[in-house]
Structures are given as structure tokens and as C-alpha cells.
mmCIF file of C-alpha atoms in Angstrom:
data_model
loop_
_atom_site.group_PDB
_atom_site.id
_atom_site.type_symbol
_atom_site.label_atom_id
_atom_site.label_comp_id
_atom_site.label_asym_id
_atom_site.label_seq_id
_atom_site.Cartn_x
_atom_site.Cartn_y
_atom_site.Cartn_z
ATOM 1 C CA UNK U 1 9.092 -9.771 -21.542
ATOM 2 C CA UNK U 2 10.319 -6.107 -21.160
ATOM 3 C CA UNK U 3 11.630 -5.670 -17.610
ATOM 4 C CA UNK U 4 10.748 -2.419 -16.666
ATOM 5 C CA UNK U 5 7.505 -4.223 -15.815
ATOM 6 C CA UNK U 6 9.227 -6.864 -14.168
ATOM 7 C CA UNK U 7 11.876 -4.198 -11.844
ATOM 8 C CA UNK U 8 10.005 -2.326 -9.111
ATOM 9 C CA UNK U 9 11.522 0.940 -9.481
ATOM 10 C CA UNK U 10 14.122 2.816 -11.227
ATOM 11 C CA UNK U 11 16.681 2.012 -8.263
ATOM 12 C CA UNK U 12 18.241 -1.640 -7.555
ATOM 13 C CA UNK U 13 21.102 -2.268 -5.350
ATOM 14 C CA UNK U 14 24.726 -3.651 -7.347
ATOM 15 C CA UNK U 15 26.107 -6.084 -4.866
ATOM 16 C CA UNK U 16 30.037 -6.442 -6.454
ATOM 17 C CA UNK U 17 31.266 -4.540 -3.155
ATOM 18 C CA UNK U 18 29.952 -7.396 -1.213
ATOM 19 C CA UNK U 19 32.423 -9.533 -3.008
ATOM 20 C CA UNK U 20 34.888 -7.588 -1.040
ATOM 21 C CA UNK U 21 36.190 -5.449 -4.239
ATOM 22 C CA UNK U 22 38.847 -2.854 -3.100
ATOM 23 C CA UNK U 23 38.489 -3.904 0.610
ATOM 24 C CA UNK U 24 37.636 -6.960 3.127
ATOM 25 C CA UNK U 25 34.321 -5.455 4.749
ATOM 26 C CA UNK U 26 33.323 -7.157 7.503
ATOM 27 C CA UNK U 27 29.895 -9.640 7.605
ATOM 28 C CA UNK U 28 28.230 -7.521 10.025
ATOM 29 C CA UNK U 29 28.754 -4.392 7.730
ATOM 30 C CA UNK U 30 27.911 -6.425 4.941
ATOM 31 C CA UNK U 31 24.498 -7.678 6.281
ATOM 32 C CA UNK U 32 23.486 -4.324 7.623
ATOM 33 C CA UNK U 33 24.089 -2.533 4.212
ATOM 34 C CA UNK U 34 21.541 -5.094 2.390
ATOM 35 C CA UNK U 35 18.908 -4.135 5.068
ATOM 36 C CA UNK U 36 19.164 -0.926 4.927
ATOM 37 C CA UNK U 37 18.491 -1.292 1.468
ATOM 38 C CA UNK U 38 15.808 -3.127 2.260
ATOM 39 C CA UNK U 39 14.504 -0.801 4.778
ATOM 40 C CA UNK U 40 14.177 1.825 2.488
ATOM 41 C CA UNK U 41 12.583 0.383 -0.341
ATOM 42 C CA UNK U 42 15.310 -1.315 -2.447
ATOM 43 C CA UNK U 43 13.295 -4.333 -4.145
ATOM 44 C CA UNK U 44 15.997 -5.187 -6.951
ATOM 45 C CA UNK U 45 19.245 -7.120 -6.332
ATOM 46 C CA UNK U 46 22.286 -7.602 -8.794
ATOM 47 C CA UNK U 47 25.229 -10.121 -7.940
ATOM 48 C CA UNK U 48 27.420 -12.613 -9.855
ATOM 49 C CA UNK U 49 29.769 -15.531 -8.764
ATOM 50 C CA UNK U 50 32.745 -13.106 -10.048
ATOM 51 C CA UNK U 51 32.312 -10.824 -7.314
ATOM 52 C CA UNK U 52 34.720 -12.196 -4.808
ATOM 53 C CA UNK U 53 34.478 -15.540 -6.005
ATOM 54 C CA UNK U 54 30.355 -16.254 -4.549
ATOM 55 C CA UNK U 55 31.131 -14.049 -1.551
ATOM 56 C CA UNK U 56 28.547 -11.657 -2.764
ATOM 57 C CA UNK U 57 26.397 -14.040 -3.716
ATOM 58 C CA UNK U 58 26.562 -15.617 -0.141
ATOM 59 C CA UNK U 59 26.398 -12.506 2.078
ATOM 60 C CA UNK U 60 23.060 -11.554 -0.144
ATOM 61 C CA UNK U 61 21.692 -14.773 -0.077
ATOM 62 C CA UNK U 62 21.822 -14.669 3.858
ATOM 63 C CA UNK U 63 20.494 -11.019 4.382
ATOM 64 C CA UNK U 64 17.590 -11.900 1.687
ATOM 65 C CA UNK U 65 16.978 -15.494 3.656
ATOM 66 C CA UNK U 66 14.461 -13.633 6.310
ATOM 67 C CA UNK U 67 12.275 -12.287 3.460
ATOM 68 C CA UNK U 68 9.484 -13.394 1.417
ATOM 69 C CA UNK U 69 10.630 -13.971 -1.994
ATOM 70 C CA UNK U 70 8.082 -12.925 -4.192
ATOM 71 C CA UNK U 71 8.523 -9.325 -2.394
ATOM 72 C CA UNK U 72 12.156 -8.788 -4.181
ATOM 73 C CA UNK U 73 13.834 -9.526 -7.960
ATOM 74 C CA UNK U 74 17.056 -10.969 -8.098
ATOM 75 C CA UNK U 75 19.470 -11.039 -10.935
ATOM 76 C CA UNK U 76 23.028 -13.011 -11.290
ATOM 77 C CA UNK U 77 25.265 -13.806 -14.109
ATOM 78 C CA UNK U 78 26.677 -16.840 -15.784
ATOM 79 C CA UNK U 79 30.240 -17.093 -17.557
ATOM 80 C CA UNK U 80 32.451 -18.221 -14.687
ATOM 81 C CA UNK U 81 31.944 -21.125 -12.749
ATOM 82 C CA UNK U 82 33.425 -21.104 -9.008
ATOM 83 C CA UNK U 83 35.391 -24.300 -7.772
ATOM 84 C CA UNK U 84 35.719 -25.707 -4.506
ATOM 85 C CA UNK U 85 39.200 -25.919 -4.836
ATOM 86 C CA UNK U 86 41.876 -22.653 -4.042
ATOM 87 C CA UNK U 87 43.577 -20.377 -6.109
ATOM 88 C CA UNK U 88 45.523 -17.244 -5.061
ATOM 89 C CA UNK U 89 43.032 -14.444 -5.572
ATOM 90 C CA UNK U 90 45.652 -11.668 -6.848
ATOM 91 C CA UNK U 91 47.250 -13.664 -9.361
ATOM 92 C CA UNK U 92 44.061 -13.844 -11.424
ATOM 93 C CA UNK U 93 44.352 -12.830 -14.979
ATOM 94 C CA UNK U 94 41.097 -10.532 -14.793
ATOM 95 C CA UNK U 95 42.150 -8.234 -18.018
ATOM 96 C CA UNK U 96 41.767 -5.142 -17.092
ATOM 97 C CA UNK U 97 40.341 -5.437 -13.855
ATOM 98 C CA UNK U 98 43.547 -7.149 -11.729
ATOM 99 C CA UNK U 99 43.134 -7.238 -8.639
ATOM 100 C CA UNK U 100 39.623 -6.136 -8.098
ATOM 101 C CA UNK U 101 38.090 -9.247 -5.761
ATOM 102 C CA UNK U 102 41.948 -9.870 -4.280
ATOM 103 C CA UNK U 103 40.155 -9.790 -0.805
ATOM 104 C CA UNK U 104 37.439 -12.410 -2.064
ATOM 105 C CA UNK U 105 37.165 -16.236 -1.205
ATOM 106 C CA UNK U 106 40.617 -18.107 -2.658
ATOM 107 C CA UNK U 107 37.958 -20.882 -4.670
ATOM 108 C CA UNK U 108 39.319 -20.786 -8.202
ATOM 109 C CA UNK U 109 37.171 -19.537 -10.763
ATOM 110 C CA UNK U 110 37.007 -20.877 -15.003
ATOM 111 C CA UNK U 111 35.590 -18.739 -17.444
ATOM 112 C CA UNK U 112 32.980 -20.799 -19.376
ATOM 113 C CA UNK U 113 30.204 -19.988 -21.298
ATOM 114 C CA UNK U 114 29.269 -23.486 -22.448
ATOM 115 C CA UNK U 115 25.295 -24.624 -22.139
ATOM 116 C CA UNK U 116 26.673 -27.356 -19.437
ATOM 117 C CA UNK U 117 28.308 -24.587 -17.545
ATOM 118 C CA UNK U 118 25.613 -22.325 -17.998
ATOM 119 C CA UNK U 119 23.594 -24.778 -16.562
ATOM 120 C CA UNK U 120 25.861 -25.627 -13.850
ATOM 121 C CA UNK U 121 26.400 -21.764 -12.810
ATOM 122 C CA UNK U 122 22.875 -20.921 -12.086
ATOM 123 C CA UNK U 123 22.451 -24.052 -9.445
ATOM 124 C CA UNK U 124 25.298 -23.362 -8.402
ATOM 125 C CA UNK U 125 24.315 -19.677 -7.574
ATOM 126 C CA UNK U 126 20.957 -20.626 -6.487
ATOM 127 C CA UNK U 127 22.614 -22.344 -3.789
ATOM 128 C CA UNK U 128 24.845 -19.560 -2.638
ATOM 129 C CA UNK U 129 21.956 -17.449 -2.776
ATOM 130 C CA UNK U 130 19.898 -19.347 -0.364
ATOM 131 C CA UNK U 131 17.030 -19.246 -3.334
ATOM 132 C CA UNK U 132 14.729 -21.502 -5.585
ATOM 133 C CA UNK U 133 14.296 -19.152 -8.364
ATOM 134 C CA UNK U 134 16.490 -16.184 -10.026
ATOM 135 C CA UNK U 135 14.725 -13.630 -11.939
ATOM 136 C CA UNK U 136 17.421 -12.204 -14.330
ATOM 137 C CA UNK U 137 20.502 -14.363 -15.782
ATOM 138 C CA UNK U 138 23.219 -11.692 -17.108
ATOM 139 C CA UNK U 139 26.261 -13.002 -19.320
ATOM 140 C CA UNK U 140 28.949 -11.752 -17.822
ATOM 141 C CA UNK U 141 32.044 -9.714 -19.429
ATOM 142 C CA UNK U 142 31.855 -11.310 -22.615
ATOM 143 C CA UNK U 143 33.850 -7.794 -23.938
ATOM 144 C CA UNK U 144 37.508 -6.478 -24.354
ATOM 145 C CA UNK U 145 38.082 -5.718 -21.142
ATOM 146 C CA UNK U 146 38.394 -9.351 -19.849
ATOM 147 C CA UNK U 147 39.550 -11.041 -22.802
ATOM 148 C CA UNK U 148 41.503 -8.889 -25.156
ATOM 149 C CA UNK U 149 41.650 -9.666 -29.017
ATOM 150 C CA UNK U 150 39.963 -13.014 -27.802
ATOM 151 C CA UNK U 151 36.614 -11.323 -26.523
ATOM 152 C CA UNK U 152 35.130 -12.441 -30.194
ATOM 153 C CA UNK U 153 35.827 -16.272 -30.134
ATOM 154 C CA UNK U 154 34.593 -15.667 -26.221
ATOM 155 C CA UNK U 155 31.586 -14.003 -27.348
ATOM 156 C CA UNK U 156 30.529 -16.379 -30.020
ATOM 157 C CA UNK U 157 30.559 -19.082 -27.698
ATOM 158 C CA UNK U 158 28.591 -17.493 -25.456
ATOM 159 C CA UNK U 159 26.201 -16.655 -28.133
ATOM 160 C CA UNK U 160 25.754 -20.897 -28.814
ATOM 161 C CA UNK U 161 25.949 -21.679 -25.229
ATOM 162 C CA UNK U 162 24.557 -19.637 -22.772
ATOM 163 C CA UNK U 163 22.226 -17.126 -24.833
ATOM 164 C CA UNK U 164 20.814 -20.734 -25.943
ATOM 165 C CA UNK U 165 20.510 -21.908 -23.001
ATOM 166 C CA UNK U 166 18.972 -18.779 -21.159
ATOM 167 C CA UNK U 167 16.138 -18.307 -24.097
ATOM 168 C CA UNK U 168 14.871 -21.956 -23.529
ATOM 169 C CA UNK U 169 14.955 -21.203 -19.632
ATOM 170 C CA UNK U 170 13.020 -17.741 -20.465
ATOM 171 C CA UNK U 171 10.700 -19.741 -22.491
ATOM 172 C CA UNK U 172 9.905 -22.425 -20.120
ATOM 173 C CA UNK U 173 9.358 -19.876 -17.473
ATOM 174 C CA UNK U 174 12.332 -20.686 -15.632
ATOM 175 C CA UNK U 175 13.490 -16.854 -15.392
ATOM 176 C CA UNK U 176 11.745 -14.354 -16.434
ATOM 177 C CA UNK U 177 14.351 -12.167 -18.568
ATOM 178 C CA UNK U 178 17.647 -12.738 -19.559
ATOM 179 C CA UNK U 179 20.583 -10.703 -21.208
ATOM 180 C CA UNK U 180 24.174 -9.216 -21.341
ATOM 181 C CA UNK U 181 26.153 -7.914 -18.555
ATOM 182 C CA UNK U 182 29.134 -6.052 -19.350
ATOM 183 C CA UNK U 183 31.222 -3.007 -19.243
ATOM 184 C CA UNK U 184 31.868 -2.517 -23.220
ATOM 185 C CA UNK U 185 28.917 -1.078 -25.911
ATOM 186 C CA UNK U 186 30.645 -3.450 -28.971
ATOM 187 C CA UNK U 187 29.003 -6.864 -27.425
ATOM 188 C CA UNK U 188 25.288 -5.327 -27.169
ATOM 189 C CA UNK U 189 25.511 -3.761 -30.520
ATOM 190 C CA UNK U 190 26.199 -7.087 -31.814
ATOM 191 C CA UNK U 191 23.556 -9.024 -30.116
ATOM 192 C CA UNK U 192 20.930 -6.362 -31.101
ATOM 193 C CA UNK U 193 21.648 -7.536 -34.355
ATOM 194 C CA UNK U 194 21.304 -11.067 -33.945
ATOM 195 C CA UNK U 195 18.052 -12.543 -35.494
ATOM 196 C CA UNK U 196 18.609 -14.908 -32.594
ATOM 197 C CA UNK U 197 18.144 -15.528 -29.310
ATOM 198 C CA UNK U 198 16.984 -12.598 -28.420
ATOM 199 C CA UNK U 199 17.856 -11.258 -24.993
ATOM 200 C CA UNK U 200 15.306 -8.930 -22.876
ATOM 201 C CA UNK U 201 17.590 -6.579 -21.235
ATOM 202 C CA UNK U 202 21.544 -5.463 -20.814
ATOM 203 C CA UNK U 203 23.415 -4.309 -17.681
ATOM 204 C CA UNK U 204 25.669 -1.726 -18.740
ATOM 205 C CA UNK U 205 27.937 -0.992 -16.281
ATOM 206 C CA UNK U 206 30.324 2.485 -16.485
ATOM 207 C CA UNK U 207 29.271 3.479 -20.224
ATOM 208 C CA UNK U 208 26.455 5.601 -19.742
ATOM 209 C CA UNK U 209 27.780 8.264 -17.333
ATOM 210 C CA UNK U 210 28.276 11.675 -16.637
ATOM 211 C CA UNK U 211 32.320 10.642 -17.528
ATOM 212 C CA UNK U 212 31.477 7.874 -20.457
ATOM 213 C CA UNK U 213 28.221 8.230 -22.602
ATOM 214 C CA UNK U 214 29.057 9.778 -25.913
ATOM 215 C CA UNK U 215 29.677 5.714 -27.764
ATOM 216 C CA UNK U 216 26.798 4.377 -26.294
ATOM 217 C CA UNK U 217 24.520 7.527 -27.565
ATOM 218 C CA UNK U 218 26.134 7.015 -31.241
ATOM 219 C CA UNK U 219 23.863 3.485 -31.822
ATOM 220 C CA UNK U 220 23.274 1.060 -28.992
ATOM 221 C CA UNK U 221 20.682 3.225 -26.851
ATOM 222 C CA UNK U 222 18.566 4.297 -30.094
ATOM 223 C CA UNK U 223 18.470 0.240 -31.092
ATOM 224 C CA UNK U 224 18.122 -1.205 -27.884
ATOM 225 C CA UNK U 225 14.779 1.569 -27.623
ATOM 226 C CA UNK U 226 13.891 0.635 -31.067
ATOM 227 C CA UNK U 227 13.840 -3.064 -30.141
ATOM 228 C CA UNK U 228 12.187 -2.740 -26.648
ATOM 229 C CA UNK U 229 15.680 -4.017 -24.897
ATOM 230 C CA UNK U 230 15.794 -2.213 -21.614
ATOM 231 C CA UNK U 231 19.214 -0.855 -19.749
ATOM 232 C CA UNK U 232 19.980 -1.633 -16.582
ATOM 233 C CA UNK U 233 22.797 1.189 -15.774
ATOM 234 C CA UNK U 234 25.412 -0.812 -13.383
ATOM 235 C CA UNK U 235 28.487 1.787 -12.069
ATOM 236 C CA UNK U 236 26.345 5.371 -12.294
ATOM 237 C CA UNK U 237 29.102 6.591 -10.312
ATOM 238 C CA UNK U 238 32.120 5.403 -12.505
ATOM 239 C CA UNK U 239 33.326 3.201 -9.803
ATOM 240 C CA UNK U 240 33.258 5.488 -7.219
ATOM 241 C CA UNK U 241 35.130 8.781 -8.586
ATOM 242 C CA UNK U 242 31.314 10.676 -8.989
ATOM 243 C CA UNK U 243 30.331 9.674 -5.566
ATOM 244 C CA UNK U 244 33.541 11.264 -3.800
ATOM 245 C CA UNK U 245 35.812 8.345 -4.397
ATOM 246 C CA UNK U 246 39.181 7.548 -5.812
ATOM 247 C CA UNK U 247 38.664 4.469 -8.520
ATOM 248 C CA UNK U 248 37.265 5.397 -12.015
ATOM 249 C CA UNK U 249 36.757 2.231 -14.409
ATOM 250 C CA UNK U 250 37.742 0.010 -11.391
ATOM 251 C CA UNK U 251 41.264 1.522 -10.770
ATOM 252 C CA UNK U 252 42.812 4.960 -8.816
ATOM 253 C CA UNK U 253 41.313 7.850 -11.478
ATOM 254 C CA UNK U 254 43.769 9.202 -14.179
ATOM 255 C CA UNK U 255 44.638 12.964 -13.619
ATOM 256 C CA UNK U 256 42.714 13.920 -16.866
ATOM 257 C CA UNK U 257 39.531 12.448 -14.959
ATOM 258 C CA UNK U 258 40.006 13.938 -11.858
ATOM 259 C CA UNK U 259 40.205 17.013 -13.928
ATOM 260 C CA UNK U 260 36.843 16.449 -15.508
ATOM 261 C CA UNK U 261 35.196 15.554 -12.146
ATOM 262 C CA UNK U 262 36.707 19.093 -10.695
ATOM 263 C CA UNK U 263 34.852 21.069 -13.246
ATOM 264 C CA UNK U 264 31.576 19.053 -12.971
ATOM 265 C CA UNK U 265 32.037 19.663 -9.103
ATOM 266 C CA UNK U 266 32.494 23.413 -9.718
ATOM 267 C CA UNK U 267 29.598 23.583 -11.587
ATOM 268 C CA UNK U 268 27.516 21.684 -8.926
ATOM 269 C CA UNK U 269 28.612 23.887 -6.130
ATOM 270 C CA UNK U 270 27.370 26.991 -8.503
ATOM 271 C CA UNK U 271 23.973 25.689 -8.617
ATOM 272 C CA UNK U 272 23.790 23.906 -5.227
ATOM 273 C CA UNK U 273 23.831 20.497 -6.753
ATOM 274 C CA UNK U 274 25.041 17.437 -5.509
ATOM 275 C CA UNK U 275 27.519 15.490 -8.065
ATOM 276 C CA UNK U 276 25.995 11.912 -7.059
ATOM 277 C CA UNK U 277 22.517 13.364 -7.866
ATOM 278 C CA UNK U 278 23.787 14.292 -11.253
ATOM 279 C CA UNK U 279 25.508 11.739 -12.359
ATOM 280 C CA UNK U 280 22.674 9.207 -11.138
ATOM 281 C CA UNK U 281 19.675 11.206 -12.489
ATOM 282 C CA UNK U 282 21.559 11.279 -15.714
ATOM 283 C CA UNK U 283 21.927 7.834 -16.898
ATOM 284 C CA UNK U 284 18.230 7.465 -15.946
ATOM 285 C CA UNK U 285 17.295 10.161 -18.270
ATOM 286 C CA UNK U 286 17.902 8.431 -21.388
ATOM 287 C CA UNK U 287 14.545 6.402 -22.866
ATOM 288 C CA UNK U 288 16.355 3.503 -22.902
ATOM 289 C CA UNK U 289 17.756 3.079 -19.413
ATOM 290 C CA UNK U 290 15.092 1.617 -17.343
ATOM 291 C CA UNK U 291 16.830 1.431 -13.881
ATOM 292 C CA UNK U 292 20.336 1.827 -11.971
ATOM 293 C CA UNK U 293 22.208 -0.378 -9.937
ATOM 294 C CA UNK U 294 24.668 1.644 -7.745
ATOM 295 C CA UNK U 295 26.606 -0.567 -5.482
ATOM 296 C CA UNK U 296 27.339 0.195 -1.502
ATOM 297 C CA UNK U 297 29.435 -1.194 1.208
ATOM 298 C CA UNK U 298 28.165 0.833 3.661
ATOM 299 C CA UNK U 299 24.567 1.203 5.166
ATOM 300 C CA UNK U 300 24.725 5.200 5.432
ATOM 301 C CA UNK U 301 25.217 5.237 1.524
ATOM 302 C CA UNK U 302 21.633 4.069 0.717
ATOM 303 C CA UNK U 303 19.939 6.593 1.798
ATOM 304 C CA UNK U 304 22.499 9.058 -0.052
ATOM 305 C CA UNK U 305 21.405 7.141 -3.361
ATOM 306 C CA UNK U 306 17.610 7.446 -2.504
ATOM 307 C CA UNK U 307 18.003 11.176 -2.058
ATOM 308 C CA UNK U 308 20.241 11.567 -5.160
ATOM 309 C CA UNK U 309 17.057 9.907 -7.107
ATOM 310 C CA UNK U 310 14.654 12.653 -5.725
ATOM 311 C CA UNK U 311 16.816 16.104 -5.445
ATOM 312 C CA UNK U 312 15.697 18.333 -7.526
ATOM 313 C CA UNK U 313 18.333 19.777 -10.324
ATOM 314 C CA UNK U 314 17.544 23.159 -12.533
ATOM 315 C CA UNK U 315 18.237 23.453 -15.865
ATOM 316 C CA UNK U 316 20.569 26.126 -15.542
ATOM 317 C CA UNK U 317 22.685 23.116 -14.395
ATOM 318 C CA UNK U 318 22.319 20.441 -17.576
ATOM 319 C CA UNK U 319 22.785 23.976 -19.594
ATOM 320 C CA UNK U 320 25.990 24.821 -18.287
ATOM 321 C CA UNK U 321 27.215 21.030 -18.710
ATOM 322 C CA UNK U 322 26.223 21.127 -22.119
ATOM 323 C CA UNK U 323 28.124 24.729 -22.772
ATOM 324 C CA UNK U 324 31.050 23.378 -21.191
ATOM 325 C CA UNK U 325 31.037 20.440 -23.174
ATOM 326 C CA UNK U 326 31.311 18.131 -19.797
ATOM 327 C CA UNK U 327 28.308 16.213 -21.158
ATOM 328 C CA UNK U 328 26.898 15.562 -25.022
ATOM 329 C CA UNK U 329 25.038 17.850 -27.193
ATOM 330 C CA UNK U 330 22.852 15.089 -27.743
ATOM 331 C CA UNK U 331 22.291 13.445 -24.434
ATOM 332 C CA UNK U 332 18.918 13.713 -22.665
ATOM 333 C CA UNK U 333 18.853 14.886 -19.357
ATOM 334 C CA UNK U 334 16.065 14.884 -16.902
ATOM 335 C CA UNK U 335 13.478 17.485 -17.165
ATOM 336 C CA UNK U 336 13.853 20.676 -15.106
ATOM 337 C CA UNK U 337 12.808 21.319 -11.517
#
């Protein structure tokens, strides 16, 4: 099914930060952030076992347990099974994302995209989330940033394992939709070329943002739109650098990225526009993108996101971005305020 009809609006809540990404978040702060999202009308929540070795799922499940299950849309991911035995979180091999969840739970994580592991992962997630069903399931991180040169072999194991299981679960009505959740464009391009199985949507993190969108524009987004495969944009603020933070691609931002952000900021100030607003609205302006799911760990951030979605941005700002080649010439921009 088209998830455009499934998702309750263009703004959801990405809960990777609830897995203690970058820092240890107090339980009460995590709970208050989810409640702030709920109070301000957010009804789509995305999580994954990977986020803190199950910590994000546990916290989200606890926070949503007292809300009616039919009132919200829930997605999680498969590809990693969380075990009861312990390991050193800071010593995990996470490809380009080393140390990302070193403050999370110490439970051992095993990468496994087979059919059996997919079913086990879903069952375990249901337990941590304290729910009887999932709406959307994403196949997580079958891409270069985690698996390097081995990524195509990992992708193939997912194609013959997780993809087919999720297609079957969707056909049986157990889940409503499935797709891939990745930080790279190439796995999604390959998937669109498959005869079967056919995903409903993709969760693409960090690749359709103000700072990084040209590759996705070339083939992926037009092809996805042509096949009615909706794109949910993860990381619209590029790991925080577009929202006043210091991270890009989950690491400290390099000098050339900081410089580009400073140029965007200067134009934004000239037009009286918030950079966060420009980033969020840009990621949603393409016909193929249907929702964005920024993450947050502080309750006040939710109101900022909602305000960013509705701020009026003059056409002159986008024209200046194009003139200074800070945005691709063929990238759709929001309708003029």
C-alpha cells in the first residue's frame, strides 16, 4: 500500500536519540520528549533494535503504552537481533558509525537478515515495544556505511530472507507496509529494479537534505515516484548540523561542511528564515518524499520542528541558494510563501 495514506501527516518522530545516541539521556527526559511529541499531535513513531541495543524500543514502548494503539503509526526495523549476553558497546564494529550508541545497553547485537532472524527480530521488538502489532517494518542498514565491500553480499541475504518474509507478512495483513531503511542511495536503486519482492516505501536517512541531495535526485527519487514507492526522509538536519548542532553523518562535522552551513546560515539570516525550517521544508518539497522524521531528545525540540514545518519562506531565499549553488538547480523547492 502507499504509506502516504498510512502516515498521519508529514512529520513523524525518529527515536534513534532515545537509544542514548551521543549521550546518556535520563529516563524522565526520554519519556517527556515522547509525551511532548504526542501532546503536539505527532502520531508516527519510528525506532529500531539497533538504537541502543533495544533501549529506544523499550523507552518508546513504555511512553506509548498508555495511548490507544489505533491512534498512532509505529515502525521498527529488522537486520539485527539483540541477545541477552553482554558486550562492550564502545568496541562494536559499526562501520562508519563507530561509537554511535556506546551509551546504550550492553546487550550483544548480531547482524542477521535471514528469514528466521527477521521473524525473531519482529517478535522481540513487539515485546520491547509492549504492543501486539507493527505497522511498517524497515530492513535496516543493508549498505556500504556499515558493511563496506561486503554490503552487496549482505544485501543479497536480505533480499532472499528479510524481503520475502516481510512481503509475506504484508500480504497476510500482519504488517501494513515494508521497505528498506538505509543511509545510502544505491541499495534503494537496486531494489527498485527487482521484479520481486516489491517494497511499499523507503526510509532514506541523510541523503535528501540541504547538504546532500544531488545523488538522490539523479535516479532514485524519479524512479521511486514513478513506481509509487514513497520516501520517508530520515535525518533531515544531517545529524544535527542544520539544527544548530555539531554532528554531520553521525560524527563531528568536517570543516567543509561547517563552511557550507555557514553560507546557508548567512542567506537565511538575510531573508529572516530559520535554517531548521529551510532544511525540513526542502526535504519534503520533492514529490517522492512523503514525510520527515527528525529525532529529538529534549521536549522543546518538538515545538521547534512543528514551527519549522509551517514557517513562511520567501521565494527569494531559494533563488539565492540556487544562485550560490548551495542547492541543486533541478531540486524542487517549497512553493513560495
